[in-house]
mmCIF file of C-alpha atoms in Angstrom:
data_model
loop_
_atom_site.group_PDB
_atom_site.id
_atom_site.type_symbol
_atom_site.label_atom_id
_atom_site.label_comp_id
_atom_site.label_asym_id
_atom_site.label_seq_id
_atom_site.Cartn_x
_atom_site.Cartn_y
_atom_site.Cartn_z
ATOM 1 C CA UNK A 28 -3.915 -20.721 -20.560
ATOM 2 C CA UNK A 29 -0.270 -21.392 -19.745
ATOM 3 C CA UNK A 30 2.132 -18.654 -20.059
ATOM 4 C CA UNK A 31 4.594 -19.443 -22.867
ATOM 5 C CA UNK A 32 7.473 -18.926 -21.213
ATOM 6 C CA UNK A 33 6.860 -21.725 -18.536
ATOM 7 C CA UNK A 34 9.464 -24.465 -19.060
ATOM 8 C CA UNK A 35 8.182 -27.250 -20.607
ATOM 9 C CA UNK A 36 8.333 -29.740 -17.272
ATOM 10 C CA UNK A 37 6.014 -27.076 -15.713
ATOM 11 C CA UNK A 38 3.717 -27.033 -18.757
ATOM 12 C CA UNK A 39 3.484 -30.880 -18.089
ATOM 13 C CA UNK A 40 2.762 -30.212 -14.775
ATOM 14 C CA UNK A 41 -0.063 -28.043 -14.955
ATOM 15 C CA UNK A 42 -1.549 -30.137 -17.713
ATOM 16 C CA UNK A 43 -1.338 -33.063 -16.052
ATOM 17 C CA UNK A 44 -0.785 -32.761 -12.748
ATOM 18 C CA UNK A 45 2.518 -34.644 -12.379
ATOM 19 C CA UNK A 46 5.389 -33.513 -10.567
ATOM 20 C CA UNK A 47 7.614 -36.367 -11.560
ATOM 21 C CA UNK A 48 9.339 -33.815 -14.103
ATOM 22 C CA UNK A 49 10.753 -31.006 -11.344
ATOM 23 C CA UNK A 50 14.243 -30.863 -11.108
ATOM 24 C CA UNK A 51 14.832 -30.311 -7.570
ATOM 25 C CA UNK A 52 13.214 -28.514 -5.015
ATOM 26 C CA UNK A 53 14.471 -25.243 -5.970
ATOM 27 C CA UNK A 54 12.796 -25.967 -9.361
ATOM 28 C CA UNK A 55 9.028 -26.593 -7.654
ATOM 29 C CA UNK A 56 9.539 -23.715 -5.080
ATOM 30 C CA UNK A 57 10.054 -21.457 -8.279
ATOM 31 C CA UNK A 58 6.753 -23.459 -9.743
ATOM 32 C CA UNK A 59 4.738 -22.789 -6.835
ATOM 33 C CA UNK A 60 5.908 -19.357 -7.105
ATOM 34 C CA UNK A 61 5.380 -18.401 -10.438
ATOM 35 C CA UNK A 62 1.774 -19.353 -9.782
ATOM 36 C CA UNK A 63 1.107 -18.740 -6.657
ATOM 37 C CA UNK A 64 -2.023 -16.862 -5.699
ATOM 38 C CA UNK A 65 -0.506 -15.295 -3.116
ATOM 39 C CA UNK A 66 3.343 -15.599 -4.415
ATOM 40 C CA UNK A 67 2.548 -12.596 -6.850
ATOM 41 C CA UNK A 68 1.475 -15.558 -9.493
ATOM 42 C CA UNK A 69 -2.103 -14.723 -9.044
ATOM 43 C CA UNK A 70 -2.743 -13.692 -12.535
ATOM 44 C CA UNK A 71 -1.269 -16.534 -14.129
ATOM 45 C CA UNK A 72 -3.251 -19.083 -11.669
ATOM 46 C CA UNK A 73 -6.426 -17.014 -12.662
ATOM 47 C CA UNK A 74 -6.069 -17.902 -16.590
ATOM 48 C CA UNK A 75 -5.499 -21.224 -15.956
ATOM 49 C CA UNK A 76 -8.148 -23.890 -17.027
ATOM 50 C CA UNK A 77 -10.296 -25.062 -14.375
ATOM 51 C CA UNK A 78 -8.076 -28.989 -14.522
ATOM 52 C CA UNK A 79 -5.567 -26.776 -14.714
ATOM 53 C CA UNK A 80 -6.176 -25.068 -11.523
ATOM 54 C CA UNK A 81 -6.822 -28.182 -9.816
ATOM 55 C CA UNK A 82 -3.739 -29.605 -10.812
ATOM 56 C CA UNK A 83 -1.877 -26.941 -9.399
ATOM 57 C CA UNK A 84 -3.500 -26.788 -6.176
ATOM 58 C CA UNK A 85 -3.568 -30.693 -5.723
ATOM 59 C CA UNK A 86 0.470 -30.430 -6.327
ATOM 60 C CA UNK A 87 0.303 -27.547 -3.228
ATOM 61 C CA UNK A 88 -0.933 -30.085 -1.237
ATOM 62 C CA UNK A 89 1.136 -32.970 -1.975
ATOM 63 C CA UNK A 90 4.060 -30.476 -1.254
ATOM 64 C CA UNK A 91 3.380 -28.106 1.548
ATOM 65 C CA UNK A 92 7.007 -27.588 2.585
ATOM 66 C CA UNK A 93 7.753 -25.695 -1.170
ATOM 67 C CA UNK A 94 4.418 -24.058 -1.639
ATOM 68 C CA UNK A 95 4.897 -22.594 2.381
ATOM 69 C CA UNK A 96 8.589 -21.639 0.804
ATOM 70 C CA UNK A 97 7.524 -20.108 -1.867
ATOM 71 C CA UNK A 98 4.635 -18.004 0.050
ATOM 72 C CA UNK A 99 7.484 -17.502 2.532
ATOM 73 C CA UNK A 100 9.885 -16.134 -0.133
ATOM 74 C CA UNK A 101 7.321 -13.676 -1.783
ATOM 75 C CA UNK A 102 6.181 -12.412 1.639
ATOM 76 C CA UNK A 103 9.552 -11.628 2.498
ATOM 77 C CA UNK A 104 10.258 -10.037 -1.003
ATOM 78 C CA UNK A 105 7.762 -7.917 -0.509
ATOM 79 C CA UNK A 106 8.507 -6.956 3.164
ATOM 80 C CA UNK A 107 11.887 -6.280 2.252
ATOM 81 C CA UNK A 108 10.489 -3.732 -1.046
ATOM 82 C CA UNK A 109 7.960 -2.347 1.549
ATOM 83 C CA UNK A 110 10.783 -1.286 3.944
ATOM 84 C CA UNK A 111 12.721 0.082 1.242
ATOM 85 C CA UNK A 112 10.014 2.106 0.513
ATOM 86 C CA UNK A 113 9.763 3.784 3.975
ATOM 87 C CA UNK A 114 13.603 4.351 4.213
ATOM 88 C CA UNK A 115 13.189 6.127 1.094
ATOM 89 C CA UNK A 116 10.161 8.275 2.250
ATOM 90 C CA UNK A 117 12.208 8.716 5.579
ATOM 91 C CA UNK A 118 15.172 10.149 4.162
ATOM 92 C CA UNK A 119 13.056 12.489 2.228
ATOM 93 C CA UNK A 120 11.358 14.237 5.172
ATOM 94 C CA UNK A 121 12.331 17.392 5.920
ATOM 95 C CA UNK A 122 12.950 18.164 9.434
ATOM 96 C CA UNK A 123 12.694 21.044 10.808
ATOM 97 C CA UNK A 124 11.850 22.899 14.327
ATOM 98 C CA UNK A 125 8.474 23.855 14.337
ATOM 99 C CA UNK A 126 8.794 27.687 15.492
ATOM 100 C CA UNK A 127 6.455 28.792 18.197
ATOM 101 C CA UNK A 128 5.075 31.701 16.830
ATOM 102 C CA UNK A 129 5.872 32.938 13.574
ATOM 103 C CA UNK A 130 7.270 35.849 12.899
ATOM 104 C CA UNK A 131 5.079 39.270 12.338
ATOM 105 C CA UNK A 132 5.301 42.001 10.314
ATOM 106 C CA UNK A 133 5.155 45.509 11.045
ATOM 107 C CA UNK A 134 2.221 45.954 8.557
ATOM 108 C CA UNK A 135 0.167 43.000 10.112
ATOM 109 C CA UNK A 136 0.914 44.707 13.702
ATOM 110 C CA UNK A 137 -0.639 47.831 11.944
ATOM 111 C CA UNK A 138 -3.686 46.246 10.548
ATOM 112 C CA UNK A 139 -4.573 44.173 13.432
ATOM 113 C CA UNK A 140 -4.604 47.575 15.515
ATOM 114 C CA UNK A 141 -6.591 49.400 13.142
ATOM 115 C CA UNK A 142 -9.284 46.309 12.955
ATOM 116 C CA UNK A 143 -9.511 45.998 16.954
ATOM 117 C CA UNK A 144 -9.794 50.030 16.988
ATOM 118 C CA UNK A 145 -12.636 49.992 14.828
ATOM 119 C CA UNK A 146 -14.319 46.872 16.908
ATOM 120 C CA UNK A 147 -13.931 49.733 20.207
ATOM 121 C CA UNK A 148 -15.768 52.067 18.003
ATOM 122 C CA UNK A 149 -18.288 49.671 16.728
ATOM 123 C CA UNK A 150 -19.053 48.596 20.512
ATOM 124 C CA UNK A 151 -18.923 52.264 22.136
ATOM 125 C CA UNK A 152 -21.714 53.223 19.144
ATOM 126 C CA UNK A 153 -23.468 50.172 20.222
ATOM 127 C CA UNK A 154 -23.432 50.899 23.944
ATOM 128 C CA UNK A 155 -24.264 54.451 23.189
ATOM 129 C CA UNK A 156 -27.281 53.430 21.492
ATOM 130 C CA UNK A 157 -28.611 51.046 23.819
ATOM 131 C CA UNK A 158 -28.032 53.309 27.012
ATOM 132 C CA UNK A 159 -30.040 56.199 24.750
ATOM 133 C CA UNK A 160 -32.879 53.728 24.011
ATOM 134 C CA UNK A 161 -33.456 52.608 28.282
ATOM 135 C CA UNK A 162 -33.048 56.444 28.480
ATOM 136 C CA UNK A 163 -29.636 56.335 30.459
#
């Protein structure tokens, strides 16, 4: 199915296969572009006919130089949007210095003192009762 909103020298195109109507080369770049598989076209080429299809690839190969351009163009596109992307996430991050140890609290100090106390008591009870047992 061809989109609507193809110009009608494309529509011929695809129907038939004949470039003859293409304006310039500006007007088959945007062609092969607009359905390209890999031009972001891919969805158009895919509800194509199968004729259809085969008259748009058969065109790609009678003109290499403006399908590469138009592969060359969307690549590009999309590199560009890509890097925009990661400038945008860059500017984003937050830097900060990592500190080396956090800071503690006086309570935490407190509880970590009580916990290792009662581990010493725990381990004297268990010593105690070991040395009792081998009669020590």
């Amino acid at each position: 199915m061809i989109p609507n909103n193809f110009a009608a020298n494309w529509r011929r195109a695809i129907e038939s296969g004949d470039a003859s109507g293409f304006m310039d080369r500006e007007d088959l770049v945007g062609f092969f572009t607009a359905t390209g598989a890999n031009t972001g076209g891919y969805d158009t080429f895919m509800k194509l006919t199968d004729d259809e299809k085969d008259h748009v690839v058969e065109m790609r190969s009678h003109y290499p130089a403006e399908s590469l351009e138009a592969a060359t163009r969307a690549h590009a596109k999309r590199s560009e949007a890509a890097q925009a992307v990661i400038a945008r996430n860059k500017a984003n991050l937050v830097t900060t210095p990592a500190a080396s140890e956090p800071p503690k609290s006086v309570s935490w100090e407190k509880a970590i003192a009580k916990t290792n106390a009662s581990f010493g008591m725990m381990a004297a009870d268990i010593y105690a009762r070991r040395n009792k047992a081998r009669g020590v």
